Amino acid sequence: MAQARPRDLLLISAGMQECVRPLLGKLRLQCAELLECSGMAVRNPSAFHFLSVLDFPLFLPKEDDPGQLDSAHHPFTAPLPEDTHLLYSQPQCLLGHIFIERQPPLSSVD
């Protein structure tokens, strides 16, 4: 349950995830930009936040035809071995077996 207080803003959205998530992402960026234009520091442009995406979907709905699927990463990525049984019945549920080369942590001193 949200712990809203006076002057807080609660945003509730509904709709298909493929439509709602990108719109909420754009709204988040616009809100940050508006706050920064008014003098409030929201983002630190010199900060580096490393991100590694795991469980990346293998397919996503096409933008122009959501009933069709398109490769989310590239067409040569294999599904996770434990998901292969979904290939013909539920391809939208497949996760990609994306190999990540392990490297030492990034540092500012080389």
mmCIF file with all atom_site columns, C-alpha atoms in Angstrom:
data_model
loop_
_atom_site.group_PDB
_atom_site.id
_atom_site.type_symbol
_atom_site.label_atom_id
_atom_site.label_alt_id
_atom_site.label_comp_id
_atom_site.label_asym_id
_atom_site.label_entity_id
_atom_site.label_seq_id
_atom_site.pdbx_PDB_ins_code
_atom_site.Cartn_x
_atom_site.Cartn_y
_atom_site.Cartn_z
_atom_site.occupancy
_atom_site.B_iso_or_equiv
_atom_site.pdbx_formal_charge
_atom_site.auth_seq_id
_atom_site.auth_comp_id
_atom_site.auth_asym_id
_atom_site.auth_atom_id
_atom_site.pdbx_PDB_model_num
ATOM 1   C CA . MET A 1 1   ? 0.000  0.000   0.000   1.00 0.00 ? 1   MET A CA 1
ATOM 2   C CA . ALA A 1 2   ? 1.310  3.437   -0.861  1.00 0.00 ? 2   ALA A CA 1
ATOM 3   C CA . GLN A 1 3   ? 2.265  5.671   2.036   1.00 0.00 ? 3   GLN A CA 1
ATOM 4   C CA . ALA A 1 4   ? 1.023  8.865   0.375   1.00 0.00 ? 4   ALA A CA 1
ATOM 5   C CA . ARG A 1 5   ? 1.159  12.135  2.240   1.00 0.00 ? 5   ARG A CA 1
ATOM 6   C CA . PRO A 1 6   ? -0.342 15.526  1.387   1.00 0.00 ? 6   PRO A CA 1
ATOM 7   C CA . ARG A 1 7   ? 1.272  17.012  -1.758  1.00 0.00 ? 7   ARG A CA 1
ATOM 8   C CA . ASP A 1 8   ? 2.485  13.571  -2.950  1.00 0.00 ? 8   ASP A CA 1
ATOM 9   C CA . LEU A 1 9   ? 1.606  12.472  -6.453  1.00 0.00 ? 9   LEU A CA 1
ATOM 10  C CA . LEU A 1 10  ? 0.294  8.977   -7.078  1.00 0.00 ? 10  LEU A CA 1
ATOM 11  C CA . LEU A 1 11  ? 0.225  7.838   -10.672 1.00 0.00 ? 11  LEU A CA 1
ATOM 12  C CA . ILE A 1 12  ? -1.903 4.859   -11.609 1.00 0.00 ? 12  ILE A CA 1
ATOM 13  C CA . SER A 1 13  ? -1.709 3.432   -15.105 1.00 0.00 ? 13  SER A CA 1
ATOM 14  C CA . ALA A 1 14  ? -3.558 0.706   -16.944 1.00 0.00 ? 14  ALA A CA 1
ATOM 15  C CA . GLY A 1 15  ? -3.213 -0.884  -20.326 1.00 0.00 ? 15  GLY A CA 1
ATOM 16  C CA . MET A 1 16  ? -1.034 -3.264  -22.257 1.00 0.00 ? 16  MET A CA 1
ATOM 17  C CA . GLN A 1 17  ? 2.492  -3.464  -20.812 1.00 0.00 ? 17  GLN A CA 1
ATOM 18  C CA . GLU A 1 18  ? 4.035  -2.852  -24.240 1.00 0.00 ? 18  GLU A CA 1
ATOM 19  C CA . CYS A 1 19  ? 2.263  0.514   -24.385 1.00 0.00 ? 19  CYS A CA 1
ATOM 20  C CA . VAL A 1 20  ? 2.244  1.584   -20.740 1.00 0.00 ? 20  VAL A CA 1
ATOM 21  C CA . ARG A 1 21  ? 5.888  0.884   -19.826 1.00 0.00 ? 21  ARG A CA 1
ATOM 22  C CA . PRO A 1 22  ? 7.487  3.026   -22.570 1.00 0.00 ? 22  PRO A CA 1
ATOM 23  C CA . LEU A 1 23  ? 5.067  5.872   -21.828 1.00 0.00 ? 23  LEU A CA 1
ATOM 24  C CA . LEU A 1 24  ? 5.825  5.740   -18.104 1.00 0.00 ? 24  LEU A CA 1
ATOM 25  C CA . GLY A 1 25  ? 9.546  5.720   -18.902 1.00 0.00 ? 25  GLY A CA 1
ATOM 26  C CA . LYS A 1 26  ? 9.163  8.863   -21.016 1.00 0.00 ? 26  LYS A CA 1
ATOM 27  C CA . LEU A 1 27  ? 7.066  10.493  -18.292 1.00 0.00 ? 27  LEU A CA 1
ATOM 28  C CA . ARG A 1 28  ? 9.749  9.697   -15.701 1.00 0.00 ? 28  ARG A CA 1
ATOM 29  C CA . LEU A 1 29  ? 12.425 11.337  -17.858 1.00 0.00 ? 29  LEU A CA 1
ATOM 30  C CA . GLN A 1 30  ? 10.255 14.402  -18.509 1.00 0.00 ? 30  GLN A CA 1
ATOM 31  C CA . CYS A 1 31  ? 9.540  14.788  -14.781 1.00 0.00 ? 31  CYS A CA 1
ATOM 32  C CA . ALA A 1 32  ? 13.265 14.601  -14.004 1.00 0.00 ? 32  ALA A CA 1
ATOM 33  C CA . GLU A 1 33  ? 13.986 17.208  -16.680 1.00 0.00 ? 33  GLU A CA 1
ATOM 34  C CA . LEU A 1 34  ? 11.301 19.562  -15.326 1.00 0.00 ? 34  LEU A CA 1
ATOM 35  C CA . LEU A 1 35  ? 12.613 19.219  -11.775 1.00 0.00 ? 35  LEU A CA 1
ATOM 36  C CA . GLU A 1 36  ? 16.182 19.861  -12.923 1.00 0.00 ? 36  GLU A CA 1
ATOM 37  C CA . CYS A 1 37  ? 15.073 22.941  -14.897 1.00 0.00 ? 37  CYS A CA 1
ATOM 38  C CA . SER A 1 38  ? 13.575 24.306  -11.679 1.00 0.00 ? 38  SER A CA 1
ATOM 39  C CA . GLY A 1 39  ? 16.898 23.853  -9.879  1.00 0.00 ? 39  GLY A CA 1
ATOM 40  C CA . MET A 1 40  ? 16.362 20.521  -8.140  1.00 0.00 ? 40  MET A CA 1
ATOM 41  C CA . ALA A 1 41  ? 19.209 18.029  -8.599  1.00 0.00 ? 41  ALA A CA 1
ATOM 42  C CA . VAL A 1 42  ? 17.648 14.719  -9.592  1.00 0.00 ? 42  VAL A CA 1
ATOM 43  C CA . ARG A 1 43  ? 20.297 12.966  -11.697 1.00 0.00 ? 43  ARG A CA 1
ATOM 44  C CA . ASN A 1 44  ? 24.071 13.096  -11.418 1.00 0.00 ? 44  ASN A CA 1
ATOM 45  C CA . PRO A 1 45  ? 25.437 13.209  -14.993 1.00 0.00 ? 45  PRO A CA 1
ATOM 46  C CA . SER A 1 46  ? 28.944 12.285  -13.828 1.00 0.00 ? 46  SER A CA 1
ATOM 47  C CA . ALA A 1 47  ? 27.825 9.162   -11.949 1.00 0.00 ? 47  ALA A CA 1
ATOM 48  C CA . PHE A 1 48  ? 28.254 5.807   -13.664 1.00 0.00 ? 48  PHE A CA 1
ATOM 49  C CA . HIS A 1 49  ? 25.763 3.087   -12.792 1.00 0.00 ? 49  HIS A CA 1
ATOM 50  C CA . PHE A 1 50  ? 26.658 -0.240  -14.401 1.00 0.00 ? 50  PHE A CA 1
ATOM 51  C CA . LEU A 1 51  ? 23.743 -2.450  -15.378 1.00 0.00 ? 51  LEU A CA 1
ATOM 52  C CA . SER A 1 52  ? 23.700 -6.028  -16.579 1.00 0.00 ? 52  SER A CA 1
ATOM 53  C CA . VAL A 1 53  ? 20.350 -7.266  -17.869 1.00 0.00 ? 53  VAL A CA 1
ATOM 54  C CA . LEU A 1 54  ? 19.556 -10.891 -17.100 1.00 0.00 ? 54  LEU A CA 1
ATOM 55  C CA . ASP A 1 55  ? 16.503 -12.827 -18.241 1.00 0.00 ? 55  ASP A CA 1
ATOM 56  C CA . PHE A 1 56  ? 16.193 -10.760 -21.402 1.00 0.00 ? 56  PHE A CA 1
ATOM 57  C CA . PRO A 1 57  ? 13.095 -11.739 -23.412 1.00 0.00 ? 57  PRO A CA 1
ATOM 58  C CA . LEU A 1 58  ? 13.845 -13.545 -26.659 1.00 0.00 ? 58  LEU A CA 1
ATOM 59  C CA . PHE A 1 59  ? 10.836 -12.061 -28.499 1.00 0.00 ? 59  PHE A CA 1
ATOM 60  C CA . LEU A 1 60  ? 8.738  -8.903  -28.161 1.00 0.00 ? 60  LEU A CA 1
ATOM 61  C CA . PRO A 1 61  ? 5.519  -7.895  -29.939 1.00 0.00 ? 61  PRO A CA 1
ATOM 62  C CA . LYS A 1 62  ? 6.116  -5.929  -33.145 1.00 0.00 ? 62  LYS A CA 1
ATOM 63  C CA . GLU A 1 63  ? 5.342  -2.231  -32.780 1.00 0.00 ? 63  GLU A CA 1
ATOM 64  C CA . ASP A 1 64  ? 3.260  -2.088  -35.959 1.00 0.00 ? 64  ASP A CA 1
ATOM 65  C CA . ASP A 1 65  ? 1.525  -5.444  -35.369 1.00 0.00 ? 65  ASP A CA 1
ATOM 66  C CA . PRO A 1 66  ? 1.392  -6.537  -31.692 1.00 0.00 ? 66  PRO A CA 1
ATOM 67  C CA . GLY A 1 67  ? -0.054 -9.900  -32.765 1.00 0.00 ? 67  GLY A CA 1
ATOM 68  C CA . GLN A 1 68  ? 3.302  -10.776 -34.359 1.00 0.00 ? 68  GLN A CA 1
ATOM 69  C CA . LEU A 1 69  ? 6.638  -11.324 -32.592 1.00 0.00 ? 69  LEU A CA 1
ATOM 70  C CA . ASP A 1 70  ? 10.066 -9.932  -33.403 1.00 0.00 ? 70  ASP A CA 1
ATOM 71  C CA . SER A 1 71  ? 13.524 -10.797 -32.067 1.00 0.00 ? 71  SER A CA 1
ATOM 72  C CA . ALA A 1 72  ? 14.197 -8.695  -28.977 1.00 0.00 ? 72  ALA A CA 1
ATOM 73  C CA . HIS A 1 73  ? 17.978 -9.021  -29.031 1.00 0.00 ? 73  HIS A CA 1
ATOM 74  C CA . HIS A 1 74  ? 19.136 -10.476 -32.321 1.00 0.00 ? 74  HIS A CA 1
ATOM 75  C CA . PRO A 1 75  ? 17.866 -13.500 -34.218 1.00 0.00 ? 75  PRO A CA 1
ATOM 76  C CA . PHE A 1 76  ? 20.896 -15.638 -33.347 1.00 0.00 ? 76  PHE A CA 1
ATOM 77  C CA . THR A 1 77  ? 20.287 -15.737 -29.580 1.00 0.00 ? 77  THR A CA 1
ATOM 78  C CA . ALA A 1 78  ? 19.155 -19.131 -28.290 1.00 0.00 ? 78  ALA A CA 1
ATOM 79  C CA . PRO A 1 79  ? 16.440 -19.606 -25.674 1.00 0.00 ? 79  PRO A CA 1
ATOM 80  C CA . LEU A 1 80  ? 17.373 -20.725 -22.179 1.00 0.00 ? 80  LEU A CA 1
ATOM 81  C CA . PRO A 1 81  ? 17.583 -24.538 -22.223 1.00 0.00 ? 81  PRO A CA 1
ATOM 82  C CA . GLU A 1 82  ? 14.840 -24.821 -19.590 1.00 0.00 ? 82  GLU A CA 1
ATOM 83  C CA . ASP A 1 83  ? 12.506 -22.709 -21.786 1.00 0.00 ? 83  ASP A CA 1
ATOM 84  C CA . THR A 1 84  ? 12.820 -24.618 -25.080 1.00 0.00 ? 84  THR A CA 1
ATOM 85  C CA . HIS A 1 85  ? 9.535  -26.457 -24.495 1.00 0.00 ? 85  HIS A CA 1
ATOM 86  C CA . LEU A 1 86  ? 7.784  -23.068 -24.913 1.00 0.00 ? 86  LEU A CA 1
ATOM 87  C CA . LEU A 1 87  ? 9.202  -22.413 -28.382 1.00 0.00 ? 87  LEU A CA 1
ATOM 88  C CA . TYR A 1 88  ? 6.073  -23.400 -30.323 1.00 0.00 ? 88  TYR A CA 1
ATOM 89  C CA . SER A 1 89  ? 3.366  -22.987 -27.680 1.00 0.00 ? 89  SER A CA 1
ATOM 90  C CA . GLN A 1 90  ? 4.353  -19.724 -25.909 1.00 0.00 ? 90  GLN A CA 1
ATOM 91  C CA . PRO A 1 91  ? 7.280  -18.079 -27.731 1.00 0.00 ? 91  PRO A CA 1
ATOM 92  C CA . GLN A 1 92  ? 6.533  -14.737 -26.045 1.00 0.00 ? 92  GLN A CA 1
ATOM 93  C CA . CYS A 1 93  ? 7.557  -16.330 -22.719 1.00 0.00 ? 93  CYS A CA 1
ATOM 94  C CA . LEU A 1 94  ? 11.033 -17.416 -23.856 1.00 0.00 ? 94  LEU A CA 1
ATOM 95  C CA . LEU A 1 95  ? 14.067 -15.860 -22.210 1.00 0.00 ? 95  LEU A CA 1
ATOM 96  C CA . GLY A 1 96  ? 17.327 -15.463 -24.086 1.00 0.00 ? 96  GLY A CA 1
ATOM 97  C CA . HIS A 1 97  ? 20.469 -17.427 -23.254 1.00 0.00 ? 97  HIS A CA 1
ATOM 98  C CA . ILE A 1 98  ? 22.717 -14.395 -23.574 1.00 0.00 ? 98  ILE A CA 1
ATOM 99  C CA . PHE A 1 99  ? 26.326 -15.066 -22.707 1.00 0.00 ? 99  PHE A CA 1
ATOM 100 C CA . ILE A 1 100 ? 28.010 -12.297 -20.749 1.00 0.00 ? 100 ILE A CA 1
ATOM 101 C CA . GLU A 1 101 ? 31.781 -12.279 -20.670 1.00 0.00 ? 101 GLU A CA 1
ATOM 102 C CA . ARG A 1 102 ? 32.838 -11.762 -17.076 1.00 0.00 ? 102 ARG A CA 1
ATOM 103 C CA . GLN A 1 103 ? 35.280 -8.905  -16.715 1.00 0.00 ? 103 GLN A CA 1
ATOM 104 C CA . PRO A 1 104 ? 36.865 -7.262  -13.685 1.00 0.00 ? 104 PRO A CA 1
ATOM 105 C CA . PRO A 1 105 ? 34.922 -4.340  -12.205 1.00 0.00 ? 105 PRO A CA 1
ATOM 106 C CA . LEU A 1 106 ? 35.341 -1.003  -13.920 1.00 0.00 ? 106 LEU A CA 1
ATOM 107 C CA . SER A 1 107 ? 37.547 1.469   -12.111 1.00 0.00 ? 107 SER A CA 1
ATOM 108 C CA . SER A 1 108 ? 38.668 5.013   -12.742 1.00 0.00 ? 108 SER A CA 1
ATOM 109 C CA . VAL A 1 109 ? 42.305 3.950   -12.422 1.00 0.00 ? 109 VAL A CA 1
ATOM 110 C CA . ASP A 1 110 ? 43.792 1.944   -15.281 1.00 0.00 ? 110 ASP A CA 1
#
